[in-house]
PDB file of C-alpha atoms in Angstrom:
ATOM      1  CA  MET A   1     -21.701 -72.366  15.073  1.00  0.00           C
ATOM      2  CA  ALA A   2     -18.730 -70.582  16.693  1.00  0.00           C
ATOM      3  CA  GLY A   3     -16.616 -73.722  16.321  1.00  0.00           C
ATOM      4  CA  ILE A   4     -17.383 -73.958  12.605  1.00  0.00           C
ATOM      5  CA  VAL A   5     -16.513 -70.290  12.081  1.00  0.00           C
ATOM      6  CA  ASP A   6     -13.210 -70.731  13.935  1.00  0.00           C
ATOM      7  CA  GLU A   7     -12.350 -73.705  11.737  1.00  0.00           C
ATOM      8  CA  LEU A   8     -13.130 -71.691   8.602  1.00  0.00           C
ATOM      9  CA  ARG A   9     -10.947 -68.830   9.826  1.00  0.00           C
ATOM     10  CA  GLN A  10      -8.062 -71.233  10.363  1.00  0.00           C
ATOM     11  CA  ASP A  11      -8.569 -72.536   6.825  1.00  0.00           C
ATOM     12  CA  VAL A  12      -8.457 -68.983   5.484  1.00  0.00           C
ATOM     13  CA  GLU A  13      -5.246 -68.218   7.378  1.00  0.00           C
ATOM     14  CA  GLN A  14      -3.554 -71.306   5.976  1.00  0.00           C
ATOM     15  CA  LEU A  15      -4.709 -70.519   2.438  1.00  0.00           C
ATOM     16  CA  LYS A  16      -3.319 -67.003   2.838  1.00  0.00           C
ATOM     17  CA  GLN A  17       0.023 -68.503   3.816  1.00  0.00           C
ATOM     18  CA  PHE A  18      -0.057 -70.618   0.659  1.00  0.00           C
ATOM     19  CA  LEU A  19      -0.976 -67.496  -1.336  1.00  0.00           C
ATOM     20  CA  ASP A  20       2.027 -65.612   0.061  1.00  0.00           C
ATOM     21  CA  GLN A  21       4.311 -68.461  -1.019  1.00  0.00           C
ATOM     22  CA  ALA A  22       2.776 -69.053  -4.449  1.00  0.00           C
ATOM     23  CA  THR A  23       4.659 -67.803  -7.501  1.00  0.00           C
ATOM     24  CA  ARG A  24       2.458 -68.960 -10.392  1.00  0.00           C
ATOM     25  CA  PRO A  25      -0.255 -66.429 -11.420  1.00  0.00           C
ATOM     26  CA  LYS A  26      -2.840 -69.173 -12.019  1.00  0.00           C
ATOM     27  CA  VAL A  27      -2.171 -70.729  -8.612  1.00  0.00           C
ATOM     28  CA  LYS A  28      -2.541 -67.312  -6.983  1.00  0.00           C
ATOM     29  CA  ASP A  29      -5.853 -66.762  -8.765  1.00  0.00           C
ATOM     30  CA  ILE A  30      -7.215 -70.133  -7.650  1.00  0.00           C
ATOM     31  CA  LEU A  31      -6.130 -69.589  -4.033  1.00  0.00           C
ATOM     32  CA  SER A  32      -7.637 -66.089  -3.998  1.00  0.00           C
ATOM     33  CA  ILE A  33     -10.974 -67.408  -5.233  1.00  0.00           C
ATOM     34  CA  GLU A  34     -11.025 -70.147  -2.584  1.00  0.00           C
ATOM     35  CA  ILE A  35     -10.199 -67.597   0.124  1.00  0.00           C
ATOM     36  CA  ARG A  36     -13.097 -65.408  -1.014  1.00  0.00           C
ATOM     37  CA  LYS A  37     -15.469 -68.362  -0.872  1.00  0.00           C
ATOM     38  CA  LEU A  38     -14.465 -69.190   2.699  1.00  0.00           C
ATOM     39  CA  GLU A  39     -14.607 -65.546   3.810  1.00  0.00           C
ATOM     40  CA  THR A  40     -18.104 -65.308   2.365  1.00  0.00           C
ATOM     41  CA  GLU A  41     -19.101 -68.436   4.289  1.00  0.00           C
ATOM     42  CA  ILE A  42     -17.625 -66.973   7.488  1.00  0.00           C
ATOM     43  CA  ILE A  43     -19.674 -63.802   7.050  1.00  0.00           C
ATOM     44  CA  ARG A  44     -22.893 -65.735   6.415  1.00  0.00           C
ATOM     45  CA  LYS A  45     -22.439 -68.011   9.415  1.00  0.00           C
ATOM     46  CA  SER A  46     -21.410 -65.130  11.678  1.00  0.00           C
ATOM     47  CA  GLU A  47     -24.451 -63.085  10.716  1.00  0.00           C
ATOM     48  CA  LEU A  48     -26.731 -66.095  11.204  1.00  0.00           C
ATOM     49  CA  SER A  49     -25.221 -66.738  14.627  1.00  0.00           C
ATOM     50  CA  LYS A  50     -25.706 -63.139  15.717  1.00  0.00           C
ATOM     51  CA  LYS A  51     -29.286 -63.100  14.469  1.00  0.00           C
ATOM     52  CA  ASN A  52     -29.972 -66.231  16.476  1.00  0.00           C
ATOM     53  CA  GLU A  53     -28.524 -64.576  19.561  1.00  0.00           C
ATOM     54  CA  GLY A  54     -30.526 -61.408  18.979  1.00  0.00           C
ATOM     55  CA  GLU A  55     -27.435 -59.313  18.428  1.00  0.00           C
ATOM     56  CA  VAL A  56     -27.112 -56.514  15.903  1.00  0.00           C
ATOM     57  CA  MET A  57     -24.017 -56.845  13.783  1.00  0.00           C
ATOM     58  CA  SER A  58     -24.080 -53.370  12.324  1.00  0.00           C
ATOM     59  CA  VAL A  59     -22.720 -50.527  14.415  1.00  0.00           C
ATOM     60  CA  ASP A  60     -23.260 -47.861  11.800  1.00  0.00           C
ATOM     61  CA  GLU A  61     -25.761 -48.547   9.006  1.00  0.00           C
ATOM     62  CA  THR A  62     -25.314 -45.098   7.513  1.00  0.00           C
ATOM     63  CA  ALA A  63     -24.616 -45.456   3.820  1.00  0.00           C
ATOM     64  CA  ILE A  64     -21.694 -43.446   2.515  1.00  0.00           C
ATOM     65  CA  ALA A  65     -22.477 -42.292  -1.015  1.00  0.00           C
ATOM     66  CA  SER A  66     -19.710 -42.404  -3.540  1.00  0.00           C
ATOM     67  CA  LYS A  67     -17.876 -39.080  -3.560  1.00  0.00           C
ATOM     68  CA  PRO A  68     -14.775 -37.856  -5.358  1.00  0.00           C
ATOM     69  CA  ALA A  69     -11.776 -38.803  -3.238  1.00  0.00           C
ATOM     70  CA  ILE A  70     -10.066 -35.846  -1.606  1.00  0.00           C
ATOM     71  CA  VAL A  71      -6.312 -36.084  -1.846  1.00  0.00           C
ATOM     72  CA  GLN A  72      -4.775 -35.519   1.569  1.00  0.00           C
ATOM     73  CA  PRO A  73      -1.122 -35.480   2.629  1.00  0.00           C
ATOM     74  CA  ARG A  74       0.055 -38.894   3.738  1.00  0.00           C
ATOM     75  CA  THR A  75       0.768 -39.303   7.426  1.00  0.00           C
ATOM     76  CA  PRO A  76       4.475 -39.997   8.011  1.00  0.00           C
ATOM     77  CA  GLY A  77       5.095 -43.657   8.765  1.00  0.00           C
ATOM     78  CA  VAL A  78       1.764 -44.825   7.336  1.00  0.00           C
ATOM     79  CA  TYR A  79       1.997 -47.255   4.413  1.00  0.00           C
ATOM     80  CA  THR A  80      -0.655 -48.644   2.085  1.00  0.00           C
ATOM     81  CA  VAL A  81      -1.805 -52.269   2.012  1.00  0.00           C
ATOM     82  CA  GLU A  82      -3.419 -53.536  -1.195  1.00  0.00           C
ATOM     83  CA  VAL A  83      -6.331 -55.824  -0.288  1.00  0.00           C
ATOM     84  CA  ASN A  84      -6.635 -58.790  -2.658  1.00  0.00           C
ATOM     85  CA  THR A  85      -9.198 -60.979  -0.900  1.00  0.00           C
ATOM     86  CA  TYR A  86     -12.837 -60.386  -0.054  1.00  0.00           C
ATOM     87  CA  GLY A  87     -16.118 -62.199   0.485  1.00  0.00           C
ATOM     88  CA  TRP A  88     -19.166 -61.742  -1.697  1.00  0.00           C
ATOM     89  CA  ASP A  89     -22.873 -62.454  -1.956  1.00  0.00           C
ATOM     90  CA  GLN A  90     -25.717 -61.150  -4.107  1.00  0.00           C
ATOM     91  CA  SER A  91     -29.389 -60.344  -4.300  1.00  0.00           C
ATOM     92  CA  ASP A  92     -31.546 -59.669  -7.347  1.00  0.00           C
ATOM     93  CA  LYS A  93     -30.472 -56.015  -7.420  1.00  0.00           C
ATOM     94  CA  PHE A  94     -27.026 -55.895  -5.798  1.00  0.00           C
ATOM     95  CA  MET A  95     -23.649 -57.598  -5.708  1.00  0.00           C
ATOM     96  CA  LYS A  96     -22.422 -57.439  -2.105  1.00  0.00           C
ATOM     97  CA  ILE A  97     -18.668 -57.314  -1.535  1.00  0.00           C
ATOM     98  CA  TYR A  98     -17.347 -57.797   2.002  1.00  0.00           C
ATOM     99  CA  MET A  99     -14.039 -56.111   2.831  1.00  0.00           C
ATOM    100  CA  THR A 100     -13.245 -58.063   5.986  1.00  0.00           C
ATOM    101  CA  ASP A 101     -10.560 -58.021   8.711  1.00  0.00           C
ATOM    102  CA  MET A 102     -10.799 -54.230   8.980  1.00  0.00           C
ATOM    103  CA  THR A 103     -10.739 -54.286  12.790  1.00  0.00           C
ATOM    104  CA  GLY A 104     -11.939 -51.002  14.272  1.00  0.00           C
ATOM    105  CA  VAL A 105     -13.027 -49.409  10.985  1.00  0.00           C
ATOM    106  CA  GLN A 106     -16.303 -48.362  12.663  1.00  0.00           C
ATOM    107  CA  ASP A 107     -14.330 -46.214  15.111  1.00  0.00           C
ATOM    108  CA  ILE A 108     -12.298 -44.065  12.700  1.00  0.00           C
ATOM    109  CA  PRO A 109     -13.659 -40.801  11.188  1.00  0.00           C
ATOM    110  CA  LYS A 110     -16.130 -41.479   8.360  1.00  0.00           C
ATOM    111  CA  GLY A 111     -14.067 -39.212   6.128  1.00  0.00           C
ATOM    112  CA  ASN A 112     -11.252 -41.744   6.260  1.00  0.00           C
ATOM    113  CA  VAL A 113     -13.304 -44.182   4.186  1.00  0.00           C
ATOM    114  CA  SER A 114     -13.970 -43.281   0.546  1.00  0.00           C
ATOM    115  CA  SER A 115     -15.219 -45.089  -2.545  1.00  0.00           C
ATOM    116  CA  SER A 116     -15.465 -44.643  -6.285  1.00  0.00           C
ATOM    117  CA  PHE A 117     -17.306 -46.635  -8.941  1.00  0.00           C
ATOM    118  CA  THR A 118     -17.356 -47.013 -12.722  1.00  0.00           C
ATOM    119  CA  ASN A 119     -19.664 -49.264 -14.730  1.00  0.00           C
ATOM    120  CA  ARG A 120     -17.127 -52.148 -14.540  1.00  0.00           C
ATOM    121  CA  SER A 121     -14.965 -51.418 -11.475  1.00  0.00           C
ATOM    122  CA  PHE A 122     -14.864 -50.070  -7.938  1.00  0.00           C
ATOM    123  CA  LYS A 123     -12.299 -48.823  -5.454  1.00  0.00           C
ATOM    124  CA  VAL A 124     -12.491 -48.436  -1.680  1.00  0.00           C
ATOM    125  CA  GLU A 125      -9.842 -46.648   0.380  1.00  0.00           C
ATOM    126  CA  ILE A 126      -9.497 -46.703   4.161  1.00  0.00           C
ATOM    127  CA  LYS A 127      -7.004 -44.268   5.657  1.00  0.00           C
ATOM    128  CA  GLU A 128      -5.121 -44.482   8.926  1.00  0.00           C
ATOM    129  CA  LEU A 129      -6.666 -47.660  10.282  1.00  0.00           C
ATOM    130  CA  ARG A 130      -4.358 -49.263  12.857  1.00  0.00           C
ATOM    131  CA  GLY A 131      -1.455 -47.265  11.446  1.00  0.00           C
ATOM    132  CA  LYS A 132      -2.045 -48.327   7.832  1.00  0.00           C
ATOM    133  CA  ASN A 133      -3.979 -47.341   4.722  1.00  0.00           C
ATOM    134  CA  TYR A 134      -5.986 -50.054   2.919  1.00  0.00           C
ATOM    135  CA  VAL A 135      -7.040 -50.096  -0.738  1.00  0.00           C
ATOM    136  CA  LEU A 136      -9.359 -52.575  -2.464  1.00  0.00           C
ATOM    137  CA  HIS A 137      -9.484 -51.998  -6.227  1.00  0.00           C
ATOM    138  CA  VAL A 138     -11.412 -54.475  -8.366  1.00  0.00           C
ATOM    139  CA  GLY A 139     -11.636 -53.979 -12.125  1.00  0.00           C
ATOM    140  CA  HIS A 140     -13.112 -55.917 -15.050  1.00  0.00           C
ATOM    141  CA  LEU A 141     -16.270 -56.881 -13.195  1.00  0.00           C
ATOM    142  CA  LEU A 142     -18.184 -59.773 -14.705  1.00  0.00           C
ATOM    143  CA  ASP A 143     -21.074 -57.511 -15.690  1.00  0.00           C
ATOM    144  CA  ALA A 144     -21.988 -53.838 -15.620  1.00  0.00           C
ATOM    145  CA  ILE A 145     -23.106 -51.952 -12.508  1.00  0.00           C
ATOM    146  CA  VAL A 146     -24.810 -48.593 -11.959  1.00  0.00           C
ATOM    147  CA  PRO A 147     -22.110 -46.347 -10.417  1.00  0.00           C
ATOM    148  CA  GLU A 148     -24.464 -43.643  -9.124  1.00  0.00           C
ATOM    149  CA  ASP A 149     -26.591 -46.211  -7.273  1.00  0.00           C
ATOM    150  CA  SER A 150     -23.654 -48.095  -5.760  1.00  0.00           C
ATOM    151  CA  TYR A 151     -22.411 -47.293  -2.259  1.00  0.00           C
ATOM    152  CA  ILE A 152     -20.674 -48.594   0.856  1.00  0.00           C
ATOM    153  CA  LYS A 153     -21.700 -49.253   4.450  1.00  0.00           C
ATOM    154  CA  ILE A 154     -19.430 -49.291   7.469  1.00  0.00           C
ATOM    155  CA  LYS A 155     -20.076 -52.254   9.739  1.00  0.00           C
ATOM    156  CA  THR A 156     -18.266 -53.795  12.684  1.00  0.00           C
ATOM    157  CA  ASP A 157     -14.713 -54.594  11.534  1.00  0.00           C
ATOM    158  CA  MET A 158     -15.625 -54.562   7.851  1.00  0.00           C
ATOM    159  CA  VAL A 159     -16.872 -52.475   4.939  1.00  0.00           C
ATOM    160  CA  LEU A 160     -19.807 -53.673   2.846  1.00  0.00           C
ATOM    161  CA  ILE A 161     -19.711 -52.575  -0.800  1.00  0.00           C
ATOM    162  CA  MET A 162     -23.111 -52.546  -2.523  1.00  0.00           C
ATOM    163  CA  LEU A 163     -22.816 -52.760  -6.312  1.00  0.00           C
ATOM    164  CA  LYS A 164     -26.099 -52.012  -8.071  1.00  0.00           C
ATOM    165  CA  LYS A 165     -26.553 -54.450 -10.948  1.00  0.00           C
ATOM    166  CA  GLN A 166     -27.336 -52.865 -14.287  1.00  0.00           C
ATOM    167  CA  LYS A 167     -29.375 -55.976 -15.120  1.00  0.00           C
ATOM    168  CA  ALA A 168     -31.606 -56.628 -12.118  1.00  0.00           C
ATOM    169  CA  GLY A 169     -32.368 -60.291 -11.515  1.00  0.00           C
ATOM    170  CA  GLN A 170     -29.272 -61.539 -13.301  1.00  0.00           C
ATOM    171  CA  THR A 171     -27.154 -63.962 -11.267  1.00  0.00           C
ATOM    172  CA  TRP A 172     -23.411 -63.449 -11.296  1.00  0.00           C
ATOM    173  CA  ALA A 173     -21.452 -66.703 -11.113  1.00  0.00           C
ATOM    174  CA  TYR A 174     -18.255 -64.759 -10.391  1.00  0.00           C
ATOM    175  CA  VAL A 175     -17.213 -61.239  -9.415  1.00  0.00           C
ATOM    176  CA  THR A 176     -14.698 -60.609 -12.199  1.00  0.00           C
ATOM    177  CA  GLU A 177     -14.015 -61.716 -15.743  1.00  0.00           C
ATOM    178  CA  ARG A 178     -10.640 -63.092 -14.661  1.00  0.00           C
ATOM    179  CA  GLU A 179     -12.236 -65.416 -12.113  1.00  0.00           C
ATOM    180  CA  LYS A 180     -14.515 -66.752 -14.848  1.00  0.00           C
ATOM    181  CA  LYS A 181     -11.571 -67.440 -17.151  1.00  0.00           C
ATOM    182  CA  VAL A 182      -9.681 -69.257 -14.399  1.00  0.00           C
ATOM    183  CA  LYS A 183     -12.645 -71.412 -13.396  1.00  0.00           C
ATOM    184  CA  ASP A 184     -13.823 -72.103 -16.934  1.00  0.00           C
ATOM    185  CA  LYS A 185     -10.411 -73.143 -18.244  1.00  0.00           C
ATOM    186  CA  PRO A 186     -10.579 -76.810 -19.291  1.00  0.00           C
ATOM    187  CA  LYS A 187      -8.886 -79.151 -16.845  1.00  0.00           C
ATOM    188  CA  PRO A 188      -6.933 -82.252 -17.867  1.00  0.00           C
ATOM    189  CA  LYS A 189      -9.272 -85.218 -18.231  1.00  0.00           C
ATOM    190  CA  VAL A 190      -8.627 -88.089 -15.864  1.00  0.00           C
ATOM    191  CA  ASP A 191      -8.840 -91.484 -17.522  1.00  0.00           C
ATOM    192  CA  ASP A 192     -11.166 -93.503 -15.289  1.00  0.00           C
ATOM    193  CA  ALA A 193      -9.995 -96.723 -16.924  1.00  0.00           C
ATOM    194  CA  ASP A 194      -6.367 -95.899 -16.213  1.00  0.00           C
ATOM    195  CA  PRO A 195      -5.997 -93.637 -13.136  1.00  0.00           C
ATOM    196  CA  THR A 196      -2.204 -93.664 -13.469  1.00  0.00           C
ATOM    197  CA  ALA A 197      -2.428 -92.185 -16.962  1.00  0.00           C
ATOM    198  CA  GLY A 198      -4.770 -89.491 -15.713  1.00  0.00           C
ATOM    199  CA  LEU A 199      -2.403 -88.659 -12.871  1.00  0.00           C
ATOM    200  CA  MET A 200       0.524 -88.499 -15.282  1.00  0.00           C
ATOM    201  CA  THR A 201      -1.364 -86.057 -17.506  1.00  0.00           C
ATOM    202  CA  MET A 202      -1.947 -83.739 -14.563  1.00  0.00           C
ATOM    203  CA  MET A 203       1.651 -84.069 -13.332  1.00  0.00           C
ATOM    204  CA  LYS A 204       3.028 -83.293 -16.782  1.00  0.00           C
ATOM    205  CA  GLN A 205       0.900 -80.157 -17.027  1.00  0.00           C
ATOM    206  CA  MET A 206       2.081 -79.025 -13.581  1.00  0.00           C
ATOM    207  CA  TYR A 207       5.682 -79.697 -14.638  1.00  0.00           C
ATOM    208  CA  ASP A 208       5.336 -77.817 -17.940  1.00  0.00           C
ATOM    209  CA  GLU A 209       3.655 -74.800 -16.323  1.00  0.00           C
ATOM    210  CA  GLY A 210       5.618 -74.812 -13.068  1.00  0.00           C
ATOM    211  CA  ASP A 211       8.564 -72.653 -12.037  1.00  0.00           C
ATOM    212  CA  ASP A 212      12.054 -74.047 -11.350  1.00  0.00           C
ATOM    213  CA  GLU A 213      11.140 -75.049  -7.794  1.00  0.00           C
ATOM    214  CA  MET A 214       8.033 -76.900  -8.997  1.00  0.00           C
ATOM    215  CA  LYS A 215      10.081 -78.704 -11.673  1.00  0.00           C
ATOM    216  CA  ARG A 216      12.688 -79.757  -9.079  1.00  0.00           C
ATOM    217  CA  THR A 217       9.966 -81.053  -6.740  1.00  0.00           C
ATOM    218  CA  ILE A 218       8.277 -83.143  -9.451  1.00  0.00           C
ATOM    219  CA  ALA A 219      11.604 -84.387 -10.797  1.00  0.00           C
ATOM    220  CA  LYS A 220      12.583 -85.534  -7.298  1.00  0.00           C
ATOM    221  CA  ALA A 221       9.282 -87.390  -6.931  1.00  0.00           C
ATOM    222  CA  TRP A 222       9.846 -89.023 -10.336  1.00  0.00           C
ATOM    223  CA  THR A 223      13.363 -90.132  -9.374  1.00  0.00           C
ATOM    224  CA  GLU A 224      12.190 -91.610  -6.076  1.00  0.00           C
ATOM    225  CA  SER A 225       9.356 -93.409  -7.865  1.00  0.00           C
ATOM    226  CA  ARG A 226      11.765 -94.917 -10.421  1.00  0.00           C
ATOM    227  CA  GLU A 227      14.065 -96.089  -7.625  1.00  0.00           C
ATOM    228  CA  LYS A 228      11.121 -97.834  -5.986  1.00  0.00           C
ATOM    229  CA  GLY A 229      10.393 -99.752  -9.167  1.00  0.00           C
ATOM    230  CA  ASN A 230       7.524 -97.716 -10.632  1.00  0.00           C
ATOM    231  CA  PRO A 231       8.655 -97.171 -14.252  1.00  0.00           C
ATOM    232  CA  GLN A 232       5.263 -95.953 -15.492  1.00  0.00           C
ATOM    233  CA  PHE A 233       5.773 -92.739 -13.565  1.00  0.00           C
ATOM    234  CA  ASP A 234       7.765 -91.081 -16.320  1.00  0.00           C
ATOM    235  CA  LEU A 235       7.815 -87.451 -17.320  1.00  0.00           C
TER     236      LEU A 235
END
């Protein structure tokens, strides 16, 4: 199990590198969704492994109710990191959001972790963790939640956000409306009878939607293909 988890973590790290280099909004959205899926799988496998070993993952199961954030002076030299990736799971009553890679969060004062909820969004702030502040703000949730019944839990190296579903028993296919739009957007159809035509359709869409670097890359591939005697590869 440990080997599988390590492999998944390496996959996540590489996807994050791709995300840092990506310039197209749609590409960033797709990479972010894939990272969340893998992080969710890492959490599930890690928890299963610890249960099998008889270990207790949670260091502090005390729920921190949502309270108005108290504005405090910023510590000199401390900067804020906006968290864009997270894992998620769900039960009949709750959406569970995992704010991972928060090493040592269980050791800082509880007052350094705050949360706020509306019926379609949530925000979690962690102050002065390893010399940084962290903020996860997710808006336009796929469906409505019950703010007063939503809360967070501090666990080992992560924060678990419990979003109470307004419609108990309803399954969420995504966390946000934006994820749904990205995933539900029609993809170019690949012609099974003519794979080359299907590939060309996809390449043309990438060329039309790509930035200058993407256009140069595809144009170079087209030129090399023409030089090798493959005239059907034509943009």
